[in-house]
Tab-separated table of C-alpha atoms in Angstrom:
chain	number	residue	atom	x	y	z
A	1	MET	CA	12.379	18.125	41.811
A	2	LYS	CA	13.041	17.551	38.152
A	3	LYS	CA	10.492	19.351	35.937
A	4	THR	CA	10.076	17.637	32.606
A	5	ALA	CA	7.646	20.187	31.221
A	6	ALA	CA	8.724	23.727	30.495
A	7	PHE	CA	7.761	26.388	28.043
A	8	ILE	CA	10.250	27.515	25.412
A	9	THR	CA	11.070	31.184	25.343
A	10	ALA	CA	12.436	32.837	22.285
A	11	VAL	CA	16.096	33.575	22.190
A	12	VAL	CA	17.167	36.416	19.992
A	13	LEU	CA	20.645	35.737	18.792
A	14	THR	CA	23.115	38.096	17.240
A	15	VAL	CA	25.960	35.922	16.212
A	16	SER	CA	28.933	36.253	13.983
A	17	LEU	CA	29.941	33.586	11.525
A	18	SER	CA	32.528	32.313	13.952
A	19	GLY	CA	29.915	32.014	16.726
A	20	CYS	CA	27.761	29.589	14.760
A	21	GLY	CA	30.268	26.785	14.748
A	22	LYS	CA	28.308	24.938	17.475
A	23	ASP	CA	25.252	24.493	15.245
A	24	LYS	CA	25.994	21.800	12.711
A	25	LYS	CA	22.482	21.890	11.241
A	26	ALA	CA	22.418	25.499	10.027
A	27	SER	CA	24.747	28.416	9.466
A	28	ALA	CA	24.339	32.146	9.046
A	29	PRO	CA	24.259	33.234	5.398
A	30	SER	CA	27.385	34.769	3.871
A	31	ALA	CA	27.285	38.163	2.236
A	32	ASP	CA	26.471	36.697	-1.158
A	33	ALA	CA	24.229	33.853	0.026
A	34	THR	CA	20.726	33.775	-1.397
A	35	ALA	CA	19.109	31.329	1.106
A	36	ILE	CA	19.384	30.168	4.716
A	37	ASN	CA	20.087	26.504	5.321
A	38	VAL	CA	17.333	24.997	7.544
A	39	SER	CA	16.145	21.673	8.892
A	40	VAL	CA	12.472	20.794	9.056
A	41	TYR	CA	10.157	18.436	10.942
A	42	LYS	CA	6.762	17.339	9.704
A	43	ALA	CA	4.041	18.035	12.288
A	44	GLU	CA	2.495	14.698	13.260
A	45	LYS	CA	-0.295	13.280	15.381
A	46	THR	CA	0.936	11.321	18.376
A	47	SER	CA	0.511	11.108	22.141
A	48	ILE	CA	2.123	13.566	24.543
A	49	GLU	CA	2.228	13.851	28.313
A	50	ASP	CA	3.045	16.665	30.699
A	51	THR	CA	4.847	15.123	33.662
A	52	VAL	CA	6.740	16.102	36.795
A	53	THR	CA	9.081	13.895	38.798
A	54	TYR	CA	9.636	14.114	42.547
A	55	THR	CA	11.623	12.093	45.034
A	56	GLY	CA	9.497	10.736	47.850
A	57	GLU	CA	9.331	8.025	50.466
A	58	ILE	CA	7.504	4.701	50.667
A	59	LYS	CA	4.972	4.634	53.499
A	60	ALA	CA	2.741	1.878	54.805
A	61	SER	CA	-0.685	2.750	53.468
A	62	GLU	CA	-2.436	1.185	56.454
A	63	SER	CA	-1.149	1.288	59.999
A	64	THR	CA	-3.069	0.367	63.117
A	65	VAL	CA	-2.578	0.307	66.882
A	66	VAL	CA	-4.030	-2.906	68.327
A	67	SER	CA	-5.477	-2.675	71.845
A	68	SER	CA	-7.070	-5.202	74.169
A	69	LYS	CA	-10.846	-5.069	74.625
A	70	VAL	CA	-10.639	-6.766	78.038
A	71	SER	CA	-8.355	-6.540	81.055
A	72	GLY	CA	-6.235	-9.365	82.418
A	73	ILE	CA	-2.839	-10.997	82.686
A	74	ALA	CA	-1.111	-11.766	79.390
A	75	LYS	CA	-0.605	-15.566	79.470
A	76	ALA	CA	1.121	-15.572	76.069
A	77	VAL	CA	2.427	-13.014	73.593
A	78	TYR	CA	3.055	-14.038	69.988
A	79	GLY	CA	5.385	-12.399	67.463
A	80	GLU	CA	8.311	-10.000	67.596
A	81	VAL	CA	8.873	-6.620	66.000
A	82	GLY	CA	9.406	-7.178	62.269
A	83	ASP	CA	7.380	-10.411	62.127
A	84	TYR	CA	4.674	-10.668	59.492
A	85	VAL	CA	1.199	-11.564	60.770
A	86	GLN	CA	-1.971	-12.478	58.891
A	87	GLU	CA	-5.309	-10.827	59.551
A	88	GLY	CA	-7.027	-12.734	62.367
A	89	GLU	CA	-3.799	-14.226	63.744
A	90	ALA	CA	-3.472	-14.342	67.548
A	91	LEU	CA	-1.180	-11.695	69.047
A	92	VAL	CA	-1.859	-11.896	72.805
A	93	GLN	CA	-3.695	-14.432	74.989
A	94	ILE	CA	-5.284	-12.904	78.099
A	95	ASP	CA	-5.991	-15.210	81.064
A	96	ASP	CA	-9.601	-16.257	80.383
A	97	THR	CA	-10.436	-18.056	83.674
A	98	ASP	CA	-12.782	-15.389	85.062
A	99	TYR	CA	-14.333	-14.707	81.663
A	100	ARG	CA	-15.005	-18.403	81.054
A	101	ASN	CA	-16.629	-18.801	84.488
A	102	GLN	CA	-18.809	-15.783	83.845
A	103	TYR	CA	-19.787	-17.155	80.456
A	104	ASN	CA	-20.789	-20.501	81.973
A	105	GLN	CA	-22.931	-18.784	84.632
A	106	VAL	CA	-24.699	-16.582	82.086
A	107	LYS	CA	-25.201	-19.572	79.819
A	108	ALA	CA	-26.952	-21.451	82.653
A	109	SER	CA	-29.270	-18.455	83.236
A	110	TYR	CA	-30.058	-18.340	79.536
A	111	GLU	CA	-30.912	-22.041	79.410
A	112	SER	CA	-33.223	-21.593	82.411
A	113	ALA	CA	-35.019	-18.660	80.737
A	114	LEU	CA	-35.354	-20.688	77.545
A	115	ALA	CA	-36.864	-23.624	79.425
A	116	GLN	CA	-39.364	-21.319	81.141
A	117	TYR	CA	-40.347	-19.802	77.823
A	118	ASN	CA	-40.795	-23.223	76.235
A	119	THR	CA	-42.934	-24.333	79.166
A	120	ILE	CA	-45.270	-21.378	78.758
A	121	THR	CA	-45.544	-21.656	75.005
A	122	ASN	CA	-45.395	-25.412	74.556
A	123	GLY	CA	-45.838	-27.036	78.020
A	124	THR	CA	-48.501	-26.951	80.762
A	125	ALA	CA	-49.681	-23.520	79.683
A	126	GLN	CA	-50.430	-24.875	76.251
A	127	GLN	CA	-52.316	-27.792	77.819
A	128	THR	CA	-54.361	-25.383	79.943
A	129	LYS	CA	-55.212	-23.389	76.867
A	130	LEU	CA	-56.374	-26.538	75.035
A	131	GLN	CA	-58.544	-27.607	78.018
A	132	LEU	CA	-60.204	-24.201	78.278
A	133	GLU	CA	-60.745	-24.118	74.529
A	134	ALA	CA	-62.412	-27.553	74.666
A	135	ALA	CA	-64.668	-26.455	77.562
A	136	LEU	CA	-65.656	-23.327	75.640
A	137	ASN	CA	-66.504	-25.322	72.515
A	138	SER	CA	-68.586	-27.774	74.604
A	139	ALA	CA	-70.463	-24.886	76.241
A	140	LYS	CA	-71.178	-23.359	72.819
A	141	LEU	CA	-72.528	-26.683	71.530
A	142	GLU	CA	-74.803	-27.136	74.585
A	143	TYR	CA	-76.039	-23.563	74.295
A	144	ASN	CA	-76.931	-24.030	70.645
A	145	ASN	CA	-78.761	-27.283	71.365
A	146	ALA	CA	-80.630	-25.738	74.308
A	147	LYS	CA	-81.698	-22.751	72.216
A	148	ILE	CA	-82.980	-24.988	69.405
A	149	ASN	CA	-84.850	-27.134	71.937
A	150	LEU	CA	-86.403	-24.050	73.588
A	151	ASP	CA	-87.593	-22.714	70.261
A	152	ASN	CA	-89.242	-26.060	69.439
A	153	GLN	CA	-90.809	-26.402	72.909
A	154	LYS	CA	-92.202	-22.890	72.689
A	155	VAL	CA	-94.083	-23.698	69.481
A	156	LEU	CA	-95.481	-26.911	70.958
A	157	TYR	CA	-96.513	-25.171	74.185
A	158	GLU	CA	-98.276	-22.371	72.358
A	159	ASN	CA	-100.230	-25.012	70.354
A	160	GLY	CA	-101.141	-26.915	73.521
A	161	ALA	CA	-99.081	-29.928	72.546
A	162	ILE	CA	-96.961	-29.968	75.747
A	163	SER	CA	-97.499	-29.000	79.349
A	164	LYS	CA	-96.157	-25.850	80.976
A	165	VAL	CA	-93.830	-28.022	83.076
A	166	SER	CA	-92.126	-29.339	79.952
A	167	TYR	CA	-91.833	-25.814	78.543
A	168	ASP	CA	-90.336	-24.469	81.797
A	169	ALA	CA	-87.787	-27.297	81.794
A	170	ALA	CA	-86.682	-26.219	78.312
A	171	VAL	CA	-86.357	-22.616	79.520
A	172	THR	CA	-84.307	-23.730	82.508
A	173	ARG	CA	-81.988	-25.789	80.305
A	174	TYR	CA	-81.458	-22.826	77.983
A	175	GLU	CA	-80.732	-20.388	80.801
A	176	SER	CA	-78.293	-22.839	82.399
A	177	ALA	CA	-76.483	-23.373	79.055
A	178	GLN	CA	-76.214	-19.607	78.579
A	179	ILE	CA	-74.661	-19.191	82.026
A	180	ASN	CA	-72.211	-22.037	81.366
A	181	LEU	CA	-71.239	-20.498	78.000
A	182	ASN	CA	-70.600	-17.093	79.559
A	183	THR	CA	-68.494	-18.708	82.287
A	184	ALA	CA	-66.454	-20.764	79.814
A	185	GLN	CA	-65.913	-17.727	77.607
A	186	SER	CA	-64.812	-15.625	80.592
A	187	ASN	CA	-62.412	-18.316	81.814
A	188	TYR	CA	-60.919	-18.664	78.343
A	189	ASP	CA	-60.500	-14.921	77.808
A	190	LEU	CA	-59.005	-14.332	81.238
A	191	THR	CA	-56.592	-17.221	81.232
A	192	VAL	CA	-55.557	-17.347	77.592
A	193	GLY	CA	-55.988	-13.717	76.598
A	194	VAL	CA	-54.543	-12.150	79.740
A	195	VAL	CA	-52.691	-14.476	82.105
A	196	LEU	CA	-51.041	-16.723	79.546
A	197	SER	CA	-50.253	-13.772	77.220
A	198	GLU	CA	-48.703	-11.832	80.087
A	199	ASN	CA	-46.739	-14.873	81.158
A	200	LYS	CA	-45.542	-15.402	77.601
A	201	ALA	CA	-44.511	-11.725	77.286
A	202	THR	CA	-42.688	-11.887	80.597
A	203	ALA	CA	-40.934	-15.106	79.598
A	204	GLN	CA	-39.997	-13.610	76.211
A	205	ALA	CA	-38.520	-10.508	77.866
A	206	ALA	CA	-36.543	-12.649	80.290
A	207	LEU	CA	-35.289	-14.819	77.429
A	208	ASN	CA	-34.223	-11.770	75.408
A	209	SER	CA	-32.334	-10.335	78.369
A	210	ALA	CA	-30.600	-13.644	79.036
A	211	SER	CA	-29.683	-13.974	75.347
A	212	ALA	CA	-28.098	-10.498	75.305
A	213	ALA	CA	-26.149	-11.257	78.457
A	214	LEU	CA	-24.926	-14.534	76.953
A	215	GLN	CA	-23.750	-12.807	73.778
A	216	SER	CA	-21.922	-10.185	75.844
A	217	ALA	CA	-20.201	-12.852	77.929
A	218	LYS	CA	-19.299	-14.807	74.794
A	219	THR	CA	-17.779	-11.713	73.173
A	220	ALA	CA	-15.758	-10.943	76.293
A	221	LEU	CA	-14.452	-14.525	76.343
A	222	GLU	CA	-13.510	-14.343	72.658
A	223	ASN	CA	-11.766	-11.009	73.236
A	224	THR	CA	-9.310	-12.637	75.623
A	225	VAL	CA	-7.486	-13.536	72.414
A	226	VAL	CA	-6.232	-10.300	70.825
A	227	ARG	CA	-6.060	-10.830	67.076
A	228	ALA	CA	-4.495	-8.897	64.199
A	229	PRO	CA	-7.151	-6.731	62.489
A	230	ILE	CA	-5.034	-6.456	59.325
A	231	SER	CA	-2.184	-8.333	57.679
A	232	GLY	CA	1.213	-6.677	57.980
A	233	TYR	CA	4.422	-6.346	59.961
A	234	ILE	CA	4.613	-5.805	63.709
A	235	SER	CA	6.173	-2.353	64.061
A	236	ASN	CA	5.911	-2.104	67.857
A	237	ARG	CA	5.118	-4.488	70.697
A	238	VAL	CA	4.157	-3.210	74.135
A	239	ALA	CA	2.662	-6.278	75.829
A	240	ASN	CA	4.854	-8.922	77.504
A	241	LYS	CA	4.027	-12.303	79.011
A	242	GLY	CA	2.896	-12.045	82.642
A	243	GLN	CA	2.120	-8.343	82.316
A	244	MET	CA	-1.221	-6.867	83.350
A	245	VAL	CA	-2.987	-5.624	80.227
A	246	ALA	CA	-5.605	-2.920	80.747
A	247	GLN	CA	-8.664	-2.641	78.556
A	248	GLY	CA	-8.137	-0.171	75.727
A	249	THR	CA	-4.345	-0.020	76.014
A	250	GLU	CA	-1.998	-0.743	73.120
A	251	VAL	CA	-0.468	-4.205	72.879
A	252	VAL	CA	1.096	-4.045	69.386
A	253	SER	CA	1.217	-1.856	66.279
A	254	ILE	CA	0.940	-3.277	62.763
A	255	LYS	CA	1.870	-1.732	59.426
A	256	SER	CA	0.324	-3.210	56.308
A	257	THR	CA	2.562	-3.340	53.231
A	258	GLN	CA	0.358	-5.261	50.822
A	259	VAL	CA	-0.502	-1.859	49.429
A	260	VAL	CA	1.933	0.986	50.082
A	261	ASP	CA	1.960	4.713	49.440
A	262	ALA	CA	4.674	6.788	47.851
A	263	GLN	CA	4.565	10.098	49.693
A	264	ILE	CA	5.762	13.280	48.015
A	265	ASN	CA	5.629	17.018	48.704
A	266	LEU	CA	4.314	19.293	45.942
A	267	THR	CA	4.715	23.029	45.515
A	268	GLU	CA	1.725	25.350	45.346
A	269	ALA	CA	2.409	25.828	41.630
A	270	VAL	CA	1.930	22.126	40.902
A	271	ILE	CA	-0.721	21.061	43.440
A	272	PRO	CA	-3.638	22.626	41.464
A	273	LEU	CA	-2.725	20.360	38.524
A	274	VAL	CA	-2.971	17.161	40.601
A	275	GLN	CA	-6.133	15.440	41.730
A	276	VAL	CA	-7.275	12.134	43.172
A	277	GLY	CA	-6.925	9.640	40.317
A	278	THR	CA	-3.903	11.322	38.697
A	279	LYS	CA	-1.697	8.627	37.134
A	280	ALA	CA	1.833	8.042	38.424
A	281	ILE	CA	4.880	5.928	37.626
A	282	VAL	CA	7.059	4.888	40.569
A	283	ASN	CA	10.671	3.705	40.558
A	284	VAL	CA	12.440	2.409	43.669
A	285	LYS	CA	16.098	1.789	42.906
A	286	SER	CA	16.978	0.222	46.258
A	287	ALA	CA	14.323	-2.481	45.718
A	288	GLY	CA	15.134	-2.960	42.037
A	289	VAL	CA	11.583	-1.970	41.181
A	290	GLU	CA	10.934	0.016	38.019
A	291	ASN	CA	7.904	1.631	36.408
A	292	ILE	CA	5.218	0.559	38.864
A	293	GLU	CA	1.886	2.087	37.974
A	294	GLY	CA	0.188	3.978	40.783
A	295	VAL	CA	-2.545	6.521	41.316
A	296	VAL	CA	-2.912	9.560	43.567
A	297	THR	CA	-5.262	8.689	46.426
A	298	THR	CA	-4.897	11.580	48.873
A	299	LEU	CA	-3.957	15.248	48.680
A	300	SER	CA	-3.428	17.369	51.754
A	301	PRO	CA	-5.820	20.340	51.718
A	302	VAL	CA	-3.382	22.476	53.727
A	303	LYS	CA	0.290	23.325	53.386
A	304	ASP	CA	2.786	21.646	55.707
A	305	SER	CA	4.051	24.430	57.978
A	306	ARG	CA	7.507	22.843	58.176
A	307	THR	CA	8.142	22.360	54.455
A	308	GLY	CA	5.779	24.906	52.939
A	309	MET	CA	4.555	22.185	50.562
A	310	TYR	CA	1.516	19.938	50.132
A	311	VAL	CA	1.661	16.230	51.000
A	312	VAL	CA	0.405	13.863	48.285
A	313	ARG	CA	0.164	10.065	48.493
A	314	VAL	CA	0.295	7.685	45.545
A	315	SER	CA	-1.099	4.177	46.133
A	316	ILE	CA	0.969	1.252	44.792
A	317	ASP	CA	0.358	-2.518	44.846
A	318	ASN	CA	3.085	-4.355	46.742
A	319	TYR	CA	1.986	-7.986	46.519
A	320	ASP	CA	5.557	-9.217	46.091
A	321	GLY	CA	6.619	-7.376	49.264
A	322	LEU	CA	9.712	-5.758	47.736
A	323	LEU	CA	8.751	-2.238	48.807
A	324	LYS	CA	9.563	-1.459	52.430
A	325	ASP	CA	8.455	1.379	54.639
A	326	GLY	CA	10.995	4.219	54.468
A	327	MET	CA	12.516	3.445	51.049
A	328	PHE	CA	13.137	6.380	48.699
A	329	ALA	CA	11.265	6.475	45.404
A	330	ASP	CA	11.091	8.586	42.247
A	331	ILE	CA	7.470	9.395	41.461
A	332	THR	CA	6.483	10.770	38.065
A	333	LEU	CA	3.016	12.332	37.919
A	334	THR	CA	1.105	12.785	34.684
A	335	LEU	CA	-0.372	16.272	34.971
A	336	SER	CA	-2.084	16.116	31.581
A	337	ASP	CA	-1.997	14.038	28.420
A	338	ASN	CA	-3.383	13.930	24.903
A	339	PRO	CA	-3.252	10.643	22.985
A	340	ASP	CA	-3.998	12.373	19.671
A	341	ALA	CA	-2.024	15.606	19.757
A	342	LEU	CA	-0.412	17.486	16.880
A	343	VAL	CA	3.237	17.480	17.975
A	344	ILE	CA	6.427	19.256	16.871
A	345	PRO	CA	9.859	19.599	18.495
A	346	ALA	CA	9.746	22.083	21.362
A	347	GLU	CA	12.828	23.847	19.965
A	348	ALA	CA	10.785	24.951	16.956
A	349	VAL	CA	8.531	27.193	19.085
A	350	LEU	CA	9.561	30.831	19.302
A	351	GLU	CA	8.140	33.753	21.261
A	352	ASP	CA	8.094	37.414	20.317
A	353	GLU	CA	8.470	40.408	22.593
A	354	ASP	CA	4.711	40.524	23.164
A	355	GLY	CA	4.655	36.911	24.382
A	356	ASN	CA	3.052	35.541	21.243
A	357	LYS	CA	4.242	32.072	20.287
A	358	TYR	CA	4.990	31.267	16.663
A	359	VAL	CA	6.854	28.913	14.357
A	360	TYR	CA	8.271	29.054	10.838
A	361	ILE	CA	7.066	26.565	8.289
A	362	ALA	CA	8.704	25.824	4.971
A	363	GLU	CA	6.668	26.442	1.857
A	364	LYS	CA	8.933	25.457	-1.049
A	365	ASN	CA	11.908	27.853	-0.751
A	366	THR	CA	10.218	30.346	1.553
A	367	ALA	CA	9.832	30.450	5.341
A	368	LYS	CA	6.435	31.592	6.608
A	369	ARG	CA	5.725	32.724	10.150
A	370	ILE	CA	2.660	31.050	11.733
A	371	ASP	CA	1.247	32.109	15.094
A	372	VAL	CA	0.338	29.077	17.204
A	373	LYS	CA	-1.285	28.134	20.479
A	374	VAL	CA	0.731	25.670	22.493
A	375	GLY	CA	-0.780	23.004	24.744
A	376	ILE	CA	1.348	20.429	26.539
A	377	ILE	CA	5.075	21.029	26.256
A	378	THR	CA	7.915	18.804	27.390
A	379	ASP	CA	11.699	18.975	27.199
A	380	GLU	CA	11.555	17.606	23.648
A	381	TYR	CA	8.121	18.163	22.160
A	382	ALA	CA	5.264	20.654	22.126
A	383	GLU	CA	1.585	20.124	21.415
A	384	ILE	CA	0.176	22.616	18.922
A	385	ALA	CA	-3.433	23.306	19.835
A	386	SER	CA	-4.059	25.563	16.828
A	387	GLY	CA	-2.217	27.197	13.925
A	388	LEU	CA	-0.722	24.152	12.219
A	389	ASN	CA	-1.919	21.188	10.221
A	390	GLU	CA	-0.619	17.657	10.219
A	391	GLY	CA	2.216	17.369	7.727
A	392	ASP	CA	3.285	21.030	7.876
A	393	LYS	CA	7.072	21.323	7.564
A	394	VAL	CA	8.132	23.164	10.714
A	395	ILE	CA	11.616	24.687	10.698
A	396	THR	CA	13.646	23.460	13.669
A	397	SER	CA	17.193	24.555	12.782
A	398	GLY	CA	18.115	27.838	11.123
A	399	LYS	CA	14.995	29.593	12.398
A	400	GLU	CA	17.176	32.027	14.370
A	401	TYR	CA	18.168	33.812	11.156
A	402	LEU	CA	14.689	34.122	9.709
A	403	SER	CA	12.446	37.173	9.561
A	404	ASP	CA	9.626	38.465	7.433
A	405	LYS	CA	12.161	39.976	5.051
A	406	ASN	CA	14.914	37.400	5.351
A	407	ASN	CA	12.804	34.347	4.517
A	408	LYS	CA	14.563	32.592	1.640
A	409	ILE	CA	15.530	29.068	2.716
A	410	LYS	CA	17.199	25.905	1.565
A	411	ILE	CA	16.141	22.642	3.265
A	412	VAL	CA	19.239	20.639	4.101
A	413	LYS	CA	17.606	18.058	6.320
């Protein structure tokens, strides 16, 4: 692992004049010198990122074992290990003779149930219903006429306008019409409301059962062709032509490489700083691929007992197919970033014996110590969270010779 972010610790140097020859930017003052030569850097607002880089391995992000949903002899097997297949492409053809015969038989039963249902709802049963309904309506009409006639005859009889024989005939007609109406109503209710409804319910149940059986037989027939559930490369092929294939057993394995994962192992010190959605940059030298943008999609919640590290996967688009399973990759994770940070060179940050971080800034010909809080820090730059203002002249070279008493400076760069 190459760590690109590290905190700067103060280095207290006691050097002679001859030992400062390696620093071309500043030199220790001579006995009669009045100022220390220093270089400065103006604190500026810019973006900064805290990153770590690991070496990992390209993995197929989606891998599946394809099994047969029916049993039978493999009549044909398509594709070899390493071949690319599209989703839905045929992989194995199972002998479908028995399944097709079964489908045809079930289909015939379904058509018979459908015909029976149609007969009950639209055929002779419907005609019977119409006949009974017509008889009931006729009986109602006769009953109404007989009742009106009886009412009229009763008035005439009571006024002596008709004989008792005529009145009795009207009563007889009414009573007969009432009996006929009750009979017609009973026949209608029994046949239409009970018999025909029960027959329709029975026919509907039979039709539903036949429909389910037909769908099951159709699915079984369709499943005699084993198809690729995803697009990818055949990584293993178990089935061979002429071989008996059992239901639920593997026929091929497929690895999808349209989207791949870069897999890395992180230490327990770094894993708390990474989360799903963390940005990553991936480089794969063997494929000639540089600076692919990716994102962390999975983090193992437990440590790998073999490596003592946590497995993390970064998802990467691979539409051009250049990335292959097993290739090595350099993955740089962005642990944190600030697009508007106050930044100075990391070398300018010092640390005292109490662990307090500070810098020296140049104010005319005097160096002034300023305590600071440091945010993101990289190999080259440090984010100053507090203590400095934009434009402050931070001393980067010559700071080793400065102190509260020895603070006279001369800016040489």
